mmCIF file of C-alpha atoms and ligand atoms in Angstrom:
data_model
loop_
_atom_site.group_PDB
_atom_site.id
_atom_site.type_symbol
_atom_site.label_atom_id
_atom_site.label_comp_id
_atom_site.label_asym_id
_atom_site.label_seq_id
_atom_site.Cartn_x
_atom_site.Cartn_y
_atom_site.Cartn_z
ATOM 1 C CA MET A 8 -4.271 -137.063 11.357
ATOM 2 C CA GLN A 9 -0.631 -136.410 12.177
ATOM 3 C CA SER A 10 1.352 -133.206 11.745
ATOM 4 C CA TYR A 11 4.933 -133.523 10.483
ATOM 5 C CA LEU A 12 5.963 -130.266 12.177
ATOM 6 C CA SER A 13 9.591 -130.715 13.223
ATOM 7 C CA HIS A 14 11.141 -127.412 14.345
ATOM 8 C CA LEU A 15 11.406 -123.666 13.826
ATOM 9 C CA GLU A 16 14.119 -122.194 11.641
ATOM 10 C CA CYS A 17 15.287 -118.592 11.298
ATOM 11 C CA THR A 18 14.850 -117.328 7.732
ATOM 12 C CA ASN A 19 17.874 -115.079 8.177
ATOM 13 C CA CYS A 20 20.583 -116.755 10.288
ATOM 14 C CA GLY A 21 19.390 -120.348 9.885
ATOM 15 C CA LYS A 22 19.390 -121.123 13.616
ATOM 16 C CA ILE A 23 17.024 -123.834 14.773
ATOM 17 C CA PHE A 24 14.563 -123.640 17.665
ATOM 18 C CA SER A 25 12.059 -125.973 19.276
ATOM 19 C CA ALA A 26 8.498 -125.856 17.981
ATOM 20 C CA ALA A 27 7.315 -127.080 21.392
ATOM 21 C CA GLU A 28 8.162 -123.721 23.005
ATOM 22 C CA ILE A 29 6.668 -120.289 22.528
ATOM 23 C CA HIS A 30 8.723 -118.212 20.099
ATOM 24 C CA THR A 31 8.097 -114.916 18.364
ATOM 25 C CA THR A 32 11.037 -113.664 16.249
ATOM 26 C CA CYS A 33 14.549 -115.159 16.185
ATOM 27 C CA PRO A 34 16.109 -114.644 19.628
ATOM 28 C CA ASP A 35 19.522 -114.236 17.950
ATOM 29 C CA CYS A 36 18.951 -111.892 15.006
ATOM 30 C CA GLY A 37 15.359 -110.668 15.456
ATOM 31 C CA LYS A 38 14.170 -111.852 12.028
ATOM 32 C CA VAL A 39 11.299 -114.101 10.926
ATOM 33 C CA LEU A 40 11.047 -117.731 12.074
ATOM 34 C CA PHE A 41 9.502 -120.399 9.827
ATOM 35 C CA ALA A 42 7.813 -123.626 10.897
ATOM 36 C CA ARG A 43 9.579 -126.590 9.286
ATOM 37 C CA TYR A 44 8.211 -130.058 8.588
ATOM 38 C CA ASP A 45 9.716 -133.480 8.065
ATOM 39 C CA LEU A 46 8.591 -133.560 4.441
ATOM 40 C CA ASP A 47 10.566 -136.718 3.615
ATOM 41 C CA SER A 48 8.483 -138.729 6.070
ATOM 42 C CA ALA A 49 5.330 -136.848 5.128
ATOM 43 C CA ARG A 50 5.658 -137.765 1.454
ATOM 44 C CA LYS A 51 5.798 -141.448 2.357
ATOM 45 C CA HIS A 52 2.718 -141.360 4.545
ATOM 46 C CA PHE A 53 0.247 -139.002 2.968
ATOM 47 C CA SER A 54 -1.025 -138.319 -0.489
ATOM 48 C CA ARG A 55 -3.018 -135.796 -2.456
ATOM 49 C CA ASP A 56 -5.993 -138.147 -2.379
ATOM 50 C CA THR A 57 -5.987 -138.187 1.431
ATOM 51 C CA ILE A 58 -6.417 -134.408 1.421
ATOM 52 C CA LEU A 59 -9.210 -134.384 -1.120
ATOM 53 C CA LYS A 60 -11.313 -136.840 0.890
ATOM 54 C CA ARG A 61 -11.407 -134.564 3.927
ATOM 55 C CA PRO A 62 -13.920 -131.771 4.677
ATOM 56 C CA GLY A 63 -13.356 -128.536 2.754
ATOM 57 C CA ASN A 64 -11.571 -126.241 5.164
ATOM 58 C CA MET A 65 -7.931 -125.279 5.622
ATOM 59 C CA TRP A 66 -7.286 -127.930 8.275
ATOM 60 C CA ARG A 67 -7.561 -130.655 5.637
ATOM 61 C CA TRP A 68 -3.798 -129.999 5.133
ATOM 62 C CA PHE A 69 -3.137 -131.159 8.693
ATOM 63 C CA GLU A 70 0.093 -133.052 7.913
ATOM 64 C CA ILE A 71 1.754 -129.776 6.899
ATOM 65 C CA MET A 72 0.015 -127.601 9.478
ATOM 66 C CA PRO A 73 1.715 -126.694 12.776
ATOM 67 C CA VAL A 74 -0.741 -128.129 15.332
ATOM 68 C CA ARG A 75 0.195 -131.532 16.757
ATOM 69 C CA ASP A 76 -3.052 -132.490 18.460
ATOM 70 C CA GLU A 77 -6.247 -132.106 16.443
ATOM 71 C CA ARG A 78 -8.135 -131.225 19.613
ATOM 72 C CA ASN A 79 -6.291 -127.912 19.750
ATOM 73 C CA VAL A 80 -7.588 -126.741 16.390
ATOM 74 C CA VAL A 81 -9.731 -123.608 16.740
ATOM 75 C CA SER A 82 -11.793 -123.427 13.569
ATOM 76 C CA LEU A 83 -14.761 -121.482 12.259
ATOM 77 C CA GLY A 84 -14.751 -123.118 8.814
ATOM 78 C CA GLU A 85 -12.050 -120.917 7.259
ATOM 79 C CA GLY A 86 -10.421 -121.608 3.917
ATOM 80 C CA ALA A 87 -11.420 -123.680 0.874
ATOM 81 C CA THR A 88 -12.743 -120.483 -0.702
ATOM 82 C CA PRO A 89 -13.893 -120.458 -4.327
ATOM 83 C CA LEU A 90 -11.611 -119.614 -7.221
ATOM 84 C CA LEU A 91 -13.984 -117.728 -9.507
ATOM 85 C CA HIS A 92 -13.383 -117.539 -13.238
ATOM 86 C CA ALA A 93 -13.663 -113.825 -14.167
ATOM 87 C CA ARG A 94 -14.617 -114.371 -17.796
ATOM 88 C CA LYS A 95 -16.370 -111.081 -18.388
ATOM 89 C CA LEU A 96 -13.736 -109.032 -16.574
ATOM 90 C CA GLY A 97 -11.004 -110.609 -18.710
ATOM 91 C CA ALA A 98 -12.864 -110.407 -22.037
ATOM 92 C CA PRO A 99 -11.900 -106.807 -23.004
ATOM 93 C CA PHE A 100 -8.221 -107.834 -22.756
ATOM 94 C CA GLY A 101 -8.716 -111.128 -24.570
ATOM 95 C CA ALA A 102 -7.892 -112.802 -21.250
ATOM 96 C CA ALA A 103 -9.705 -116.125 -20.940
ATOM 97 C CA GLN A 104 -7.717 -117.271 -17.892
ATOM 98 C CA LEU A 105 -8.362 -114.567 -15.304
ATOM 99 C CA PHE A 106 -9.442 -115.799 -11.850
ATOM 100 C CA ILE A 107 -10.406 -114.244 -8.532
ATOM 101 C CA LYS A 108 -9.677 -116.081 -5.302
ATOM 102 C CA GLU A 109 -12.667 -114.997 -3.221
ATOM 103 C CA GLU A 110 -11.368 -114.680 0.328
ATOM 104 C CA GLY A 111 -14.250 -112.436 1.382
ATOM 105 C CA LEU A 112 -16.230 -115.583 2.253
ATOM 106 C CA ASN A 113 -14.007 -116.425 5.212
ATOM 107 C CA PRO A 114 -15.275 -116.081 8.811
ATOM 108 C CA THR A 115 -15.176 -112.382 9.878
ATOM 109 C CA GLY A 116 -15.073 -111.413 6.190
ATOM 110 C CA SER A 117 -11.397 -111.630 5.306
ATOM 111 C CA PHE A 118 -8.513 -114.024 4.759
ATOM 112 C CA LYS A 119 -7.094 -112.919 8.115
ATOM 113 C CA ALA A 120 -9.245 -115.774 9.444
ATOM 114 C CA ARG A 121 -6.777 -118.296 8.014
ATOM 115 C CA GLY A 122 -3.758 -116.809 9.752
ATOM 116 C CA LEU A 123 -5.472 -116.271 13.058
ATOM 117 C CA SER A 124 -7.078 -119.714 13.103
ATOM 118 C CA ALA A 125 -3.581 -121.180 12.782
ATOM 119 C CA ALA A 126 -1.961 -118.813 15.287
ATOM 120 C CA VAL A 127 -4.679 -119.160 17.942
ATOM 121 C CA SER A 128 -4.732 -122.954 17.548
ATOM 122 C CA LYS A 129 -0.981 -123.227 18.028
ATOM 123 C CA ALA A 130 -1.076 -120.738 20.908
ATOM 124 C CA GLN A 131 -3.733 -122.906 22.533
ATOM 125 C CA GLU A 132 -1.511 -125.957 22.128
ATOM 126 C CA LEU A 133 1.405 -124.093 23.742
ATOM 127 C CA GLY A 134 -0.711 -123.040 26.730
ATOM 128 C CA VAL A 135 -1.095 -119.340 25.875
ATOM 129 C CA ARG A 136 -4.023 -117.655 27.656
ATOM 130 C CA ALA A 137 -3.720 -114.018 26.533
ATOM 131 C CA ILE A 138 -2.832 -112.520 23.166
ATOM 132 C CA GLY A 139 -2.027 -108.939 22.159
ATOM 133 C CA MET A 140 -1.895 -107.713 18.570
ATOM 134 C CA PRO A 141 -1.845 -104.513 16.511
ATOM 135 C CA SER A 142 -4.171 -104.543 13.513
ATOM 136 C CA ALA A 143 -5.305 -102.393 10.618
ATOM 137 C CA GLY A 144 -8.760 -103.892 11.257
ATOM 138 C CA ASN A 145 -9.399 -107.308 9.761
ATOM 139 C CA ALA A 146 -6.754 -109.160 11.727
ATOM 140 C CA GLY A 147 -8.158 -107.733 14.954
ATOM 141 C CA ALA A 148 -11.667 -108.881 14.078
ATOM 142 C CA ALA A 149 -10.398 -112.364 13.244
ATOM 143 C CA LEU A 150 -8.226 -112.651 16.346
ATOM 144 C CA ALA A 151 -11.170 -111.587 18.490
ATOM 145 C CA ALA A 152 -13.383 -114.291 16.964
ATOM 146 C CA TYR A 153 -10.879 -117.142 17.290
ATOM 147 C CA GLY A 154 -9.828 -115.895 20.715
ATOM 148 C CA ALA A 155 -13.463 -116.051 21.844
ATOM 149 C CA ARG A 156 -13.781 -119.591 20.539
ATOM 150 C CA ALA A 157 -10.601 -120.596 22.358
ATOM 151 C CA GLY A 158 -11.651 -118.824 25.579
ATOM 152 C CA MET A 159 -8.588 -116.554 25.597
ATOM 153 C CA THR A 160 -8.199 -112.954 26.695
ATOM 154 C CA ILE A 161 -7.556 -110.776 23.664
ATOM 155 C CA TYR A 162 -6.145 -107.258 23.367
ATOM 156 C CA VAL A 163 -6.385 -105.550 19.975
ATOM 157 C CA PHE A 164 -4.918 -102.144 19.066
ATOM 158 C CA MET A 165 -6.193 -100.458 15.905
ATOM 159 C CA PRO A 166 -5.724 -97.059 14.267
ATOM 160 C CA GLU A 167 -8.465 -94.594 15.256
ATOM 161 C CA ASP A 168 -9.850 -94.432 11.717
ATOM 162 C CA THR A 169 -10.213 -98.216 11.253
ATOM 163 C CA PRO A 170 -13.517 -99.097 9.506
ATOM 164 C CA GLU A 171 -16.309 -99.183 12.112
ATOM 165 C CA ILE A 172 -17.393 -102.798 11.582
ATOM 166 C CA MET A 173 -13.906 -104.114 12.361
ATOM 167 C CA LYS A 174 -13.906 -102.334 15.725
ATOM 168 C CA ILE A 175 -17.422 -103.603 16.403
ATOM 169 C CA GLU A 176 -16.453 -107.185 15.560
ATOM 170 C CA GLY A 177 -13.634 -106.948 18.070
ATOM 171 C CA ARG A 178 -15.993 -105.745 20.765
ATOM 172 C CA VAL A 179 -18.829 -108.174 20.036
ATOM 173 C CA PHE A 180 -16.393 -111.088 20.267
ATOM 174 C CA GLY A 181 -15.370 -109.873 23.722
ATOM 175 C CA ALA A 182 -11.864 -108.601 22.943
ATOM 176 C CA ASN A 183 -10.387 -105.527 24.634
ATOM 177 C CA VAL A 184 -10.248 -103.093 21.712
ATOM 178 C CA TYR A 185 -8.180 -99.918 21.924
ATOM 179 C CA LEU A 186 -7.928 -97.220 19.279
ATOM 180 C CA VAL A 187 -4.512 -95.720 18.685
ATOM 181 C CA LYS A 188 -3.498 -92.298 17.399
ATOM 182 C CA GLY A 189 -1.370 -93.316 14.422
ATOM 183 C CA LEU A 190 -1.015 -96.344 12.165
ATOM 184 C CA ILE A 191 -0.515 -100.089 12.637
ATOM 185 C CA ASN A 192 3.204 -99.656 13.402
ATOM 186 C CA ASP A 193 2.328 -97.213 16.219
ATOM 187 C CA ALA A 194 -0.155 -99.775 17.547
ATOM 188 C CA GLY A 195 2.580 -102.406 17.253
ATOM 189 C CA LYS A 196 4.837 -100.360 19.512
ATOM 190 C CA ILE A 197 2.189 -100.412 22.252
ATOM 191 C CA VAL A 198 1.923 -104.201 22.022
ATOM 192 C CA ARG A 199 5.695 -104.658 22.031
ATOM 193 C CA GLU A 200 6.168 -102.451 25.069
ATOM 194 C CA ASN A 201 3.391 -104.050 27.120
ATOM 195 C CA ALA A 202 3.389 -107.712 26.084
ATOM 196 C CA GLY A 203 6.145 -108.802 28.468
ATOM 197 C CA ALA A 204 4.759 -107.213 31.621
ATOM 198 C CA ARG A 205 1.152 -108.194 30.812
ATOM 199 C CA GLY A 206 1.925 -111.743 29.764
ATOM 200 C CA TRP A 207 0.494 -111.392 26.249
ATOM 201 C CA PHE A 208 1.686 -113.511 23.382
ATOM 202 C CA ASP A 209 2.395 -110.984 20.589
ATOM 203 C CA VAL A 210 0.986 -112.259 17.270
ATOM 204 C CA SER A 211 1.965 -109.254 15.109
ATOM 205 C CA THR A 212 2.309 -110.122 11.402
ATOM 206 C CA LEU A 213 5.272 -112.485 10.901
ATOM 207 C CA LYS A 214 6.548 -111.762 14.410
ATOM 208 C CA GLU A 215 5.291 -115.219 15.354
ATOM 209 C CA PRO A 216 5.703 -118.222 13.050
ATOM 210 C CA TYR A 217 2.146 -119.524 12.686
ATOM 211 C CA ARG A 218 -0.070 -116.915 11.030
ATOM 212 C CA ALA A 219 1.954 -117.504 7.861
ATOM 213 C CA GLU A 220 1.144 -121.237 8.127
ATOM 214 C CA GLY A 221 -2.558 -120.386 7.908
ATOM 215 C CA LYS A 222 -1.987 -118.079 4.959
ATOM 216 C CA LYS A 223 0.078 -120.662 3.142
ATOM 217 C CA THR A 224 -3.080 -122.735 2.674
ATOM 218 C CA MET A 225 -4.102 -120.210 -0.026
ATOM 219 C CA GLY A 226 -1.132 -121.426 -2.049
ATOM 220 C CA LEU A 227 -2.002 -125.069 -1.361
ATOM 221 C CA GLU A 228 -5.561 -124.441 -2.543
ATOM 222 C CA LEU A 229 -4.383 -122.841 -5.791
ATOM 223 C CA ALA A 230 -2.342 -125.946 -6.599
ATOM 224 C CA GLU A 231 -5.372 -128.102 -5.856
ATOM 225 C CA HIS A 232 -7.705 -125.895 -7.966
ATOM 226 C CA PHE A 233 -5.432 -126.074 -11.000
ATOM 227 C CA ASP A 234 -5.009 -129.836 -10.694
ATOM 228 C CA TRP A 235 -1.522 -129.670 -9.143
ATOM 229 C CA ALA A 236 -0.155 -126.970 -11.356
ATOM 230 C CA LEU A 237 0.272 -123.296 -10.482
ATOM 231 C CA PRO A 238 -0.962 -120.190 -12.287
ATOM 232 C CA ASP A 239 1.400 -117.975 -14.311
ATOM 233 C CA ALA A 240 0.985 -114.974 -12.024
ATOM 234 C CA ILE A 241 -0.521 -114.003 -8.679
ATOM 235 C CA LEU A 242 -1.463 -110.406 -7.860
ATOM 236 C CA TYR A 243 -1.522 -109.827 -4.137
ATOM 237 C CA PRO A 244 -2.451 -106.641 -2.222
ATOM 238 C CA THR A 245 0.509 -106.336 0.071
ATOM 239 C CA GLY A 246 0.555 -105.163 3.662
ATOM 240 C CA GLY A 247 2.672 -107.133 6.128
ATOM 241 C CA GLY A 248 3.148 -109.773 3.449
ATOM 242 C CA THR A 249 2.002 -112.992 5.148
ATOM 243 C CA GLY A 250 0.198 -114.054 1.989
ATOM 244 C CA ILE A 251 3.160 -113.705 -0.374
ATOM 245 C CA VAL A 252 5.518 -115.238 2.148
ATOM 246 C CA GLY A 253 3.093 -118.015 3.103
ATOM 247 C CA MET A 254 2.185 -119.001 -0.464
ATOM 248 C CA TRP A 255 5.815 -118.984 -1.564
ATOM 249 C CA LYS A 256 6.597 -121.336 1.307
ATOM 250 C CA ALA A 257 3.628 -123.525 0.387
ATOM 251 C CA PHE A 258 4.936 -123.984 -3.155
ATOM 252 C CA ASP A 259 8.328 -125.165 -1.894
ATOM 253 C CA GLU A 260 6.659 -127.613 0.475
ATOM 254 C CA LEU A 261 4.426 -128.977 -2.308
ATOM 255 C CA GLU A 262 7.475 -129.480 -4.519
ATOM 256 C CA ALA A 263 9.321 -131.246 -1.679
ATOM 257 C CA LEU A 264 6.298 -133.545 -1.344
ATOM 258 C CA GLY A 265 6.589 -134.276 -5.067
ATOM 259 C CA TRP A 266 3.093 -132.914 -5.775
ATOM 260 C CA ILE A 267 4.074 -130.053 -8.085
ATOM 261 C CA GLY A 268 7.100 -129.262 -10.246
ATOM 262 C CA SER A 269 9.528 -126.370 -10.117
ATOM 263 C CA GLN A 270 7.383 -123.872 -12.052
ATOM 264 C CA ARG A 271 6.339 -120.864 -9.967
ATOM 265 C CA PRO A 272 3.863 -118.038 -10.553
ATOM 266 C CA LYS A 273 5.212 -114.513 -10.941
ATOM 267 C CA MET A 274 4.590 -113.048 -7.496
ATOM 268 C CA ILE A 275 3.278 -109.523 -7.992
ATOM 269 C CA SER A 276 2.860 -107.091 -5.132
ATOM 270 C CA VAL A 277 0.149 -104.449 -5.460
ATOM 271 C CA GLN A 278 0.402 -101.409 -3.189
ATOM 272 C CA ALA A 279 -1.211 -97.980 -2.973
ATOM 273 C CA GLU A 280 0.554 -94.845 -4.206
ATOM 274 C CA GLY A 281 0.279 -93.417 -0.684
ATOM 275 C CA CYS A 282 1.946 -96.427 0.991
ATOM 276 C CA ALA A 283 4.260 -98.507 -1.178
ATOM 277 C CA PRO A 284 7.391 -99.522 0.739
ATOM 278 C CA ILE A 285 7.688 -102.950 -0.891
ATOM 279 C CA VAL A 286 6.982 -101.861 -4.460
ATOM 280 C CA LYS A 287 9.485 -99.016 -4.125
ATOM 281 C CA ALA A 288 12.162 -101.282 -2.641
ATOM 282 C CA PHE A 289 11.566 -103.761 -5.470
ATOM 283 C CA HIS A 290 12.136 -101.125 -8.155
ATOM 284 C CA ASP A 291 15.088 -99.661 -6.231
ATOM 285 C CA GLY A 292 16.766 -103.065 -6.177
ATOM 286 C CA ALA A 293 16.816 -103.083 -2.358
ATOM 287 C CA ARG A 294 16.263 -106.081 -0.068
ATOM 288 C CA HIS A 295 14.877 -104.012 2.798
ATOM 289 C CA ALA A 296 12.170 -101.362 2.771
ATOM 290 C CA PRO A 297 12.495 -98.416 5.154
ATOM 291 C CA LEU A 298 9.500 -96.949 6.981
ATOM 292 C CA TRP A 299 7.139 -95.171 4.563
ATOM 293 C CA GLU A 300 6.455 -91.688 5.967
ATOM 294 C CA ASN A 301 2.900 -90.272 6.091
ATOM 295 C CA ALA A 302 1.333 -93.473 4.808
ATOM 296 C CA HIS A 303 -2.190 -93.000 3.482
ATOM 297 C CA THR A 304 -4.683 -95.034 1.442
ATOM 298 C CA LEU A 305 -8.360 -95.846 1.850
ATOM 299 C CA ALA A 306 -7.505 -99.555 1.773
ATOM 300 C CA PRO A 307 -6.711 -100.274 5.446
ATOM 301 C CA GLY A 308 -5.176 -103.734 4.955
ATOM 302 C CA ILE A 309 -2.378 -102.364 2.786
ATOM 303 C CA ARG A 310 -1.724 -99.251 4.873
ATOM 304 C CA VAL A 311 1.337 -100.859 6.425
ATOM 305 C CA PRO A 312 4.357 -98.514 6.411
ATOM 306 C CA ILE A 313 6.954 -101.072 7.497
ATOM 307 C CA ALA A 314 7.122 -104.875 7.342
ATOM 308 C CA ILE A 315 9.509 -107.187 9.157
ATOM 309 C CA ALA A 316 9.300 -109.705 6.289
ATOM 310 C CA ASP A 317 10.311 -107.200 3.582
ATOM 311 C CA TYR A 318 13.287 -109.369 2.556
ATOM 312 C CA LEU A 319 11.156 -112.513 2.243
ATOM 313 C CA MET A 320 8.590 -110.794 0.011
ATOM 314 C CA LEU A 321 11.246 -109.131 -2.143
ATOM 315 C CA ASP A 322 13.158 -112.418 -2.521
ATOM 316 C CA ALA A 323 9.983 -114.191 -3.681
ATOM 317 C CA MET A 324 9.090 -111.401 -6.124
ATOM 318 C CA ARG A 325 12.583 -111.508 -7.635
ATOM 319 C CA ALA A 326 13.033 -115.286 -7.687
ATOM 320 C CA SER A 327 9.695 -115.668 -9.483
ATOM 321 C CA GLY A 328 10.249 -112.943 -12.080
ATOM 322 C CA GLY A 329 7.443 -110.938 -10.506
ATOM 323 C CA THR A 330 7.148 -107.214 -10.014
ATOM 324 C CA GLY A 331 5.467 -104.481 -7.996
ATOM 325 C CA VAL A 332 2.681 -102.197 -9.164
ATOM 326 C CA LEU A 333 1.180 -98.992 -7.761
ATOM 327 C CA VAL A 334 -2.482 -98.015 -7.775
ATOM 328 C CA SER A 335 -4.294 -94.863 -6.676
ATOM 329 C CA ASP A 336 -7.245 -94.638 -4.288
ATOM 330 C CA SER A 337 -9.556 -93.351 -7.019
ATOM 331 C CA GLU A 338 -8.570 -96.248 -9.303
ATOM 332 C CA ILE A 339 -9.332 -98.650 -6.431
ATOM 333 C CA VAL A 340 -12.874 -97.335 -5.925
ATOM 334 C CA GLU A 341 -13.578 -97.325 -9.658
ATOM 335 C CA ALA A 342 -12.337 -100.928 -9.945
ATOM 336 C CA LEU A 343 -14.377 -101.985 -6.924
ATOM 337 C CA ARG A 344 -17.550 -100.773 -8.668
ATOM 338 C CA GLU A 345 -16.538 -102.382 -11.951
ATOM 339 C CA VAL A 346 -15.822 -105.836 -10.499
ATOM 340 C CA ALA A 347 -19.099 -105.712 -8.568
ATOM 341 C CA ARG A 348 -21.141 -104.701 -11.642
ATOM 342 C CA VAL A 349 -19.457 -107.062 -14.090
ATOM 343 C CA GLU A 350 -18.883 -110.181 -12.000
ATOM 344 C CA GLY A 351 -21.168 -109.844 -8.978
ATOM 345 C CA ILE A 352 -18.216 -109.854 -6.594
ATOM 346 C CA PHE A 353 -18.184 -107.137 -3.924
ATOM 347 C CA CYS A 354 -14.460 -106.780 -3.288
ATOM 348 C CA ALA A 355 -12.599 -105.227 -0.424
ATOM 349 C CA PRO A 356 -10.671 -102.168 -1.651
ATOM 350 C CA GLU A 357 -7.476 -104.221 -1.344
ATOM 351 C CA GLY A 358 -8.933 -106.864 -3.669
ATOM 352 C CA ALA A 359 -10.086 -104.230 -6.148
ATOM 353 C CA ALA A 360 -6.519 -102.901 -6.160
ATOM 354 C CA THR A 361 -5.287 -106.154 -7.709
ATOM 355 C CA TYR A 362 -7.622 -105.698 -10.674
ATOM 356 C CA VAL A 363 -6.220 -102.187 -11.218
ATOM 357 C CA GLY A 364 -2.741 -103.721 -11.071
ATOM 358 C CA TYR A 365 -3.758 -106.365 -13.616
ATOM 359 C CA LYS A 366 -5.006 -103.775 -16.098
ATOM 360 C CA LYS A 367 -1.769 -101.790 -15.741
ATOM 361 C CA LEU A 368 0.446 -104.823 -16.267
ATOM 362 C CA ILE A 369 -1.541 -105.941 -19.315
ATOM 363 C CA ALA A 370 -1.231 -102.412 -20.731
ATOM 364 C CA SER A 371 2.536 -102.356 -20.102
ATOM 365 C CA GLY A 372 2.989 -105.798 -21.661
ATOM 366 C CA PHE A 373 4.406 -107.315 -18.448
ATOM 367 C CA LEU A 374 1.445 -109.719 -18.381
ATOM 368 C CA LYS A 375 0.121 -111.382 -21.537
ATOM 369 C CA PRO A 376 -3.598 -111.957 -22.083
ATOM 370 C CA GLU A 377 -3.061 -115.709 -22.529
ATOM 371 C CA GLU A 378 -1.445 -116.058 -19.103
ATOM 372 C CA ARG A 379 -3.375 -117.689 -16.299
ATOM 373 C CA VAL A 380 -3.608 -115.070 -13.582
ATOM 374 C CA VAL A 381 -5.083 -115.101 -10.067
ATOM 375 C CA LEU A 382 -6.214 -111.888 -8.382
ATOM 376 C CA PHE A 383 -6.640 -112.067 -4.621
ATOM 377 C CA ASN A 384 -9.799 -110.520 -3.252
ATOM 378 C CA THR A 385 -8.645 -110.628 0.327
ATOM 379 C CA GLY A 386 -11.845 -109.463 2.004
ATOM 380 C CA SER A 387 -15.515 -108.679 1.665
ATOM 381 C CA GLY A 388 -16.705 -105.328 0.361
ATOM 382 C CA LEU A 389 -19.479 -105.550 2.955
ATOM 383 C CA LEU A 390 -16.967 -104.418 5.574
ATOM 384 C CA THR A 391 -16.328 -101.029 3.924
ATOM 385 C CA PRO A 392 -19.700 -99.862 2.542
ATOM 386 C CA GLU A 393 -18.704 -96.210 3.071
ATOM 387 C CA LEU A 394 -16.490 -96.441 -0.028
ATOM 388 C CA VAL A 395 -19.531 -96.775 -2.288
ATOM 389 C CA ARG A 396 -22.238 -95.127 -0.200
ATOM 390 C CA GLY A 397 -24.799 -92.996 -2.086
ATOM 391 C CA GLU A 398 -28.351 -91.695 -2.155
ATOM 392 C CA PHE A 399 -31.346 -93.793 -3.250
ATOM 393 C CA PRO A 400 -34.670 -92.518 -4.665
ATOM 394 C CA ILE A 401 -37.469 -92.839 -2.075
ATOM 395 C CA LEU A 402 -40.938 -93.767 -3.276
ATOM 396 C CA ASP A 403 -44.261 -93.034 -1.570
ATOM 397 C CA PRO A 404 -46.856 -95.676 -2.560
ATOM 398 C CA ARG A 405 -49.601 -93.009 -2.324
ATOM 399 C CA ASP A 406 -47.818 -90.675 -4.739
ATOM 400 C CA PRO A 407 -49.999 -90.362 -7.906
ATOM 401 C CA GLU A 408 -46.854 -89.690 -9.963
ATOM 402 C CA LEU A 409 -44.987 -92.717 -8.639
ATOM 403 C CA ALA A 410 -44.838 -94.540 -11.997
ATOM 404 C CA GLN A 411 -42.954 -91.651 -13.645
ATOM 405 C CA LYS A 412 -40.369 -91.774 -10.859
ATOM 406 C CA ILE A 413 -39.255 -95.308 -11.720
ATOM 407 C CA LYS A 414 -36.893 -95.156 -14.674
HETATM 408 C C1 PLP B 524 -4.284 -107.632 5.951
HETATM 409 C C2 PLP B 524 -4.902 -107.423 4.643
HETATM 410 C C3 PLP B 524 -4.132 -107.372 3.463
HETATM 411 C C4 PLP B 524 -2.631 -107.497 3.469
HETATM 412 O O1 PLP B 524 -2.253 -108.814 3.760
HETATM 413 P P1 PLP B 524 -0.777 -109.268 4.133
HETATM 414 O O2 PLP B 524 -0.745 -110.718 3.917
HETATM 415 O O3 PLP B 524 -0.559 -108.877 5.553
HETATM 416 O O4 PLP B 524 0.157 -108.530 3.227
HETATM 417 C C5 PLP B 524 -4.808 -107.252 2.261
HETATM 418 N N1 PLP B 524 -6.153 -107.154 2.213
HETATM 419 C C6 PLP B 524 -6.923 -107.187 3.314
HETATM 420 C C7 PLP B 524 -8.404 -107.092 3.172
HETATM 421 C C8 PLP B 524 -6.322 -107.327 4.574
HETATM 422 O O5 PLP B 524 -7.095 -107.363 5.665
HETATM 423 ZN ZN1 ZN B 525 18.085 -115.520 13.242
#
């Protein structure tokens, strides 16, 4: 397999940089760098059928992935997750085309595996030995796992109140895990201020070009699932935005390869009432989203008060005719229980949030029941059992009244 990676390009000032060197953000303007491919050559040398013959994981898209030498790929079997038809969930709305992309099946229990598999693989290829990263939880767990597999030294900084299992994953995979008083942006400051002196490669969300390349494979998979068409709308629980940005990029690359047309899904950002910088900026007509003060929500992955890629997300939402929608914590927990009961899918709170968003947009008329819609369940509910914890009846087999106690 051959990658058609050609260079890095700044999404803001357009300057070009070598993809054979280590880069984080644009050295000139500080904005997000994208990996670019020679898609003209790629389209002559590789076809949709080539992809479909390969094993089902995200590296089957090797020609448009950023690693040059296959031996540098650090994989735990991420990607190629199921797209589940949510027939019963859609039925009350007359929606026969509602789907859930089940990312909870990825290694370490969330779609962060895709981004970190790509970033750690490319870092390996560029000779990186130590990585530092702030995380709301899942990214840290994934980085720790891929870092272990690559034999790298990993430093992860998470908010103090990160769900327990995500801290434990970090530790069990041998990463140096530190808890930070504050949120992911406070943790990010620690990484920024220490990376240079410590020799860490900083893989903060969209502050290096390759995590987004892993996330873009979600968009590639949607096109494949729908037989090289795209759905009418995608609802995405938005934190740093790698998923929206990555999928949007994937669609352009697929069109340049001639594999899909110009139709695009409405890109819909779902955020929590207590932390909604992107949704607010969208409705305010702004292209940048200032820091959200006192951010709070029980969904850790979307508790991200500021995002460097705000302009890329907002551009995609606007260009696609998408929107932004707000959900409350209590609506998230209620939806999490409902999706589990009705479809047998134990969502992360972030995933459940997209179903709340769907119901609101159907009610407002923004989405029509006949539209084909994909909700992203970005992680496994198994990682946050405290959200639905409760008491169970305890039976004593010697109890003569046992039978009456079973309803
Ligand atoms: C990180 C995360 C998100 C947000 O993803 P971005 O692509 O960074 O916006 C959503 N859900 C879960 C479970 C996450 O871990
Ligand atoms: Zn630039």
